[in-house]
Amino acid sequence: MKPVSVLGRFLETVNRWELLPRGCRVLVAVSGGPDSVCLLDLLRAVARRFELKLCAFHMNHRLRPTAERDEGFVRKLCADWDVPLTVVRSDVAAYARRHRLGLEEAGRELRYHHLARIAKRLGCDRIALGHTADDNLETIILNLARGAGLRGLSGIPVVRDNFIRPLLDLERNEILSHLRARGIEWVEDESNKDPRFRRNLVRQELVPLLKRLSPAAVQNARRAATLLADDDRLLETIAASEVGKVVVSRRPAISIDTREFAQYNISLKRRILRQLFPELNSNDVERIISLTQNRSSGRLVLRAGIEARLENGLLRLSRPRRGGKRG
């Protein structure tokens, strides 16, 4: 039976995934919203137990008139809780225009970039993010709508590299109840109600429908995501063990024996290619597989200038040479 308290559920996730090695330094992303405030509160509650050193990070997106209010709230919160804070001000709108991105995607890219940069500067071992089980369900729906595969349908990972998400097994209503019970305030981002953003549309219209079908939809999605993630890790392990059987050379380009490659299931073919070139998108992977199946020779230029060349039963894959053109 699961612990009743939010702190107990939080610790269950931390211990199961070994998210907080004793004595580690943790950079906590704090927007001022309920999820991130709860995350910082819970990490403070267990800091002595795990001998943690906590630092906080806030990014002012400069998108709303209330952005200054949010920054001020986080500054006061961290000062009151004696947590050192780093604030980054970033022009998300300008970045989005320059890179032809939506505001959501641009904001996410900049947040992760600055979080990684600040964590390295401060010597932080972990970067803690406040994603919840509700965020996980919303992400699965968005990924399903864009035609994602197994990894996308696995939702948000609890841990990836040095990023950790200790609240991922908690629902948003539990977090709000926890904060109210402890008399802790937070700020609301009014853009979270703007239906022009896809995630808000999912949150306001699709998730309530799913909860009408099953009141436990959020936790059911979390359980499904965990099962799919387990399968994804298994397939990645199998693919990794097979890479060496098909790769016959890695210099100057990666060369794959297409006769050996042809023996594999389509799923393993995709995973082998992505392990060799993680930057390939799904369309490029399918084009490479098609090249090996339908032709005796051919050439493709793919994402970021990656070249695929088929000759004499070998598929040669190479990245552009730095400082010059590929020969």
XYZ file of C-alpha atoms in Angstrom:
327
model
C 0.000 0.000 0.000
C 1.406 3.417 -1.005
C 2.260 5.956 1.683
C -0.540 8.476 2.117
C 1.502 11.648 2.495
C 2.942 13.606 -0.396
C 6.347 13.456 1.301
C 6.058 9.663 1.545
C 5.138 9.344 -2.141
C 7.988 11.688 -3.033
C 10.472 9.575 -1.062
C 9.162 6.407 -2.663
C 10.001 7.783 -6.111
C 13.378 9.119 -4.948
C 14.391 5.783 -3.421
C 13.069 3.575 -6.219
C 15.004 5.490 -8.863
C 17.971 6.448 -6.637
C 17.528 10.083 -7.623
C 19.461 11.705 -4.777
C 22.903 10.241 -4.055
C 24.022 11.170 -0.566
C 25.897 14.455 -0.463
C 24.971 15.562 -3.973
C 24.418 19.165 -5.026
C 20.979 19.766 -6.618
C 19.924 22.640 -8.870
C 16.140 23.082 -8.523
C 14.179 24.761 -11.329
C 11.692 27.109 -9.626
C 9.148 28.996 -11.720
C 7.051 30.076 -8.744
C 4.141 27.828 -9.717
C 2.776 25.178 -7.326
C 4.721 22.223 -8.757
C 8.163 23.810 -8.518
C 7.444 25.384 -5.124
C 6.329 21.983 -3.815
C 9.462 20.395 -5.265
C 11.715 22.859 -3.468
C 9.762 22.395 -0.218
C 10.097 18.590 -0.368
C 13.794 18.724 -1.219
C 14.346 21.021 1.752
C 12.478 18.520 3.923
C 14.861 15.685 2.986
C 18.043 17.744 2.587
C 19.483 16.698 5.944
C 18.594 13.030 5.423
C 20.431 12.914 2.077
C 23.035 15.559 3.000
C 21.956 17.644 0.004
C 23.266 21.019 -1.045
C 20.405 22.892 -2.730
C 20.599 25.716 -5.265
C 17.663 27.243 -7.156
C 17.265 28.479 -10.720
C 14.623 30.804 -12.149
C 14.255 31.876 -15.772
C 12.395 35.084 -16.535
C 10.937 34.478 -20.026
C 10.038 38.162 -20.460
C 6.799 37.121 -22.183
C 4.215 38.452 -19.716
C 3.717 41.611 -17.660
C 3.612 39.358 -14.578
C 7.053 37.859 -15.308
C 8.633 40.435 -13.002
C 6.139 39.524 -10.277
C 7.055 35.837 -10.632
C 10.762 36.594 -10.433
C 10.218 38.710 -7.341
C 8.182 35.944 -5.704
C 10.911 33.358 -6.329
C 13.622 35.711 -5.063
C 11.719 36.248 -1.787
C 10.881 32.549 -1.414
C 14.496 31.478 -1.840
C 15.703 34.221 0.501
C 13.163 33.154 3.163
C 14.161 29.493 2.757
C 17.899 30.284 2.629
C 18.398 28.677 -0.797
C 20.924 30.390 -3.101
C 19.218 31.471 -6.335
C 20.442 32.121 -9.876
C 18.110 34.135 -12.135
C 18.471 34.196 -15.907
C 16.526 36.676 -18.035
C 16.000 35.452 -21.569
C 14.155 36.924 -24.555
C 12.182 33.830 -25.521
C 10.132 35.615 -28.186
C 13.250 36.811 -30.012
C 14.799 33.342 -29.776
C 11.611 31.792 -31.176
C 11.617 34.178 -34.146
C 15.301 33.667 -34.828
C 15.026 29.867 -34.819
C 11.507 29.647 -36.249
C 10.100 27.908 -33.193
C 6.857 28.146 -31.264
C 7.022 29.950 -27.934
C 6.572 26.703 -25.984
C 9.424 24.951 -27.764
C 11.681 28.003 -27.629
C 11.100 28.430 -23.903
C 11.833 24.766 -23.266
C 15.070 24.828 -25.292
C 16.325 27.916 -23.480
C 15.387 26.580 -20.031
C 17.262 23.338 -20.553
C 20.238 25.140 -22.045
C 20.539 27.537 -19.117
C 19.846 24.837 -16.525
C 22.676 22.686 -17.894
C 24.994 25.700 -18.064
C 24.273 26.893 -14.529
C 24.462 23.368 -13.094
C 27.916 22.920 -14.605
C 29.047 26.307 -13.292
C 27.806 25.553 -9.761
C 29.048 21.954 -9.746
C 25.554 20.483 -9.355
C 25.220 16.697 -9.766
C 21.464 16.771 -10.329
C 18.942 19.152 -11.915
C 15.488 18.737 -10.363
C 12.360 19.555 -12.375
C 8.783 19.767 -11.103
C 6.932 17.649 -13.674
C 3.935 15.768 -12.279
C 1.811 12.764 -13.259
C -0.606 15.225 -14.923
C 2.226 16.604 -17.054
C 3.068 13.037 -18.015
C -0.474 12.335 -19.266
C -0.522 15.596 -21.238
C 2.827 14.737 -22.815
C 1.645 11.270 -23.843
C -1.426 12.767 -25.536
C 0.681 15.359 -27.373
C 3.173 12.698 -28.470
C 0.368 10.424 -29.635
C -1.078 13.263 -31.720
C 2.236 13.734 -33.534
C 2.649 10.017 -34.231
C 5.378 9.186 -31.715
C 6.806 5.713 -31.226
C 7.418 3.722 -28.075
C 9.736 6.266 -26.462
C 7.312 9.153 -26.984
C 4.415 7.119 -25.611
C 6.536 6.315 -22.548
C 5.895 9.887 -21.482
C 8.308 11.920 -19.357
C 11.274 9.985 -17.951
C 11.873 10.143 -14.200
C 15.586 10.467 -14.870
C 17.562 11.305 -17.990
C 21.245 12.134 -17.728
C 21.471 14.428 -14.678
C 17.853 15.676 -14.922
C 15.507 14.201 -12.300
C 11.740 14.510 -11.805
C 10.890 13.423 -8.242
C 7.214 14.558 -8.480
C 6.334 12.394 -11.469
C 4.212 9.963 -9.427
C 2.224 12.769 -7.793
C -0.919 14.360 -9.202
C -1.383 18.115 -9.352
C -4.316 18.100 -6.918
C -2.161 16.301 -4.330
C 0.515 18.952 -4.681
C -2.002 21.777 -4.220
C -3.412 20.079 -1.112
C 0.111 19.696 0.295
C 0.918 23.382 -0.184
C -2.383 24.537 1.288
C -1.943 22.272 4.316
C 1.506 23.774 4.931
C 0.373 27.347 4.302
C 2.816 27.796 1.415
C 1.928 30.303 -1.292
C 2.672 30.162 -5.003
C 1.983 32.242 -8.109
C -0.191 31.291 -11.065
C 1.055 31.720 -14.628
C -1.974 33.040 -16.518
C -0.537 31.735 -19.793
C -1.301 28.222 -18.505
C -4.940 28.964 -19.361
C -4.287 30.269 -22.878
C -5.843 27.729 -25.314
C -3.516 28.878 -28.093
C -0.860 26.688 -26.496
C -1.312 23.020 -27.357
C -0.594 21.722 -23.874
C -3.257 23.994 -22.392
C -5.792 22.735 -24.934
C -5.013 19.166 -23.883
C -5.172 20.106 -20.192
C -8.468 21.987 -20.422
C -10.407 19.848 -22.909
C -8.970 16.356 -23.407
C -7.818 15.443 -19.904
C -11.239 16.197 -18.308
C -12.845 13.879 -20.886
C -10.385 11.109 -20.036
C -11.128 11.572 -16.350
C -14.821 11.151 -17.132
C -13.973 7.816 -18.745
C -11.780 6.846 -15.793
C -11.240 8.942 -12.653
C -7.848 7.235 -12.349
C -6.754 8.286 -15.856
C -3.697 10.223 -14.638
C -2.260 7.369 -12.592
C -3.271 4.801 -15.221
C -1.302 6.775 -17.807
C 1.664 6.900 -15.421
C 1.537 3.118 -15.014
C 1.246 2.571 -18.770
C 4.186 4.919 -19.356
C 6.300 2.968 -16.866
C 5.526 -0.336 -18.618
C 6.326 1.119 -22.036
C 9.549 2.671 -20.725
C 10.625 -0.744 -19.406
C 10.046 -2.246 -22.856
C 11.895 0.635 -24.496
C 14.949 0.128 -22.265
C 14.973 -3.607 -23.041
C 14.881 -2.994 -26.789
C 17.614 -0.370 -26.495
C 19.799 -2.886 -24.628
C 19.204 -5.525 -27.301
C 19.953 -3.036 -30.094
C 23.173 -1.953 -28.371
C 24.319 -5.558 -28.202
C 23.699 -5.989 -31.947
C 25.418 -2.838 -33.201
C 28.819 -4.508 -33.210
C 27.506 -7.345 -35.385
C 26.472 -5.088 -38.259
C 29.106 -2.338 -38.066
C 32.213 -3.494 -39.943
C 34.145 -0.213 -39.784
C 33.964 3.163 -38.017
C 36.693 5.032 -39.886
C 36.456 7.294 -41.785
C 32.688 6.605 -41.935
C 30.507 4.075 -40.134
C 30.041 1.113 -42.489
C 27.177 -1.354 -42.032
C 26.987 -4.792 -43.627
C 23.545 -4.585 -45.270
C 23.231 -8.369 -45.597
C 23.620 -8.749 -41.848
C 21.436 -5.672 -41.252
C 18.649 -7.194 -43.395
C 18.248 -10.075 -40.916
C 16.938 -7.793 -38.180
C 13.388 -6.879 -37.244
C 12.378 -3.393 -38.434
C 12.256 -2.159 -34.823
C 15.864 -3.181 -34.185
C 16.961 -1.641 -37.491
C 15.547 1.710 -36.401
C 17.160 1.500 -32.989
C 20.557 0.489 -34.340
C 20.576 3.479 -36.687
C 19.490 5.868 -33.938
C 22.121 4.544 -31.554
C 24.753 5.255 -34.178
C 23.275 8.664 -35.098
C 20.935 9.955 -32.346
C 20.296 13.191 -34.260
C 18.433 11.400 -37.079
C 14.677 11.961 -37.101
C 12.163 9.195 -37.789
C 11.722 10.176 -41.437
C 15.476 9.984 -42.103
C 15.689 6.585 -40.398
C 12.940 5.237 -42.654
C 14.684 6.652 -45.739
C 17.918 4.877 -44.809
C 16.126 1.575 -44.244
C 14.341 1.957 -47.586
C 17.690 2.628 -49.272
C 19.120 -0.651 -47.939
C 16.048 -2.634 -48.983
C 15.273 -1.356 -52.454
C 18.577 -0.486 -54.113
C 22.022 -1.904 -54.830
C 23.496 1.584 -54.673
C 22.398 5.105 -53.858
C 23.038 8.215 -51.800
C 21.036 10.323 -49.375
C 21.814 13.601 -47.611
C 19.954 13.695 -44.325
C 19.510 15.776 -41.184
C 22.387 18.095 -40.300
C 24.271 17.042 -43.437
C 24.598 13.355 -42.530
C 25.290 11.352 -45.666
C 24.149 7.782 -46.343
C 25.855 6.014 -49.240
C 25.093 2.442 -50.379
C 27.769 0.620 -52.382
C 28.724 -3.064 -52.796
C 26.608 -4.285 -49.905
C 27.872 -1.645 -47.498
C 25.927 1.272 -46.083
C 28.316 4.102 -45.217
C 27.064 6.786 -42.861
C 29.084 9.922 -42.161
C 28.702 13.326 -40.563
C 29.980 16.509 -42.237
C 33.641 17.174 -41.632
C 34.323 20.099 -39.348
C 35.825 23.082 -41.078
C 35.379 21.716 -44.562
C 33.228 19.868 -47.029
C 32.894 16.167 -47.105
C 34.804 14.469 -49.861
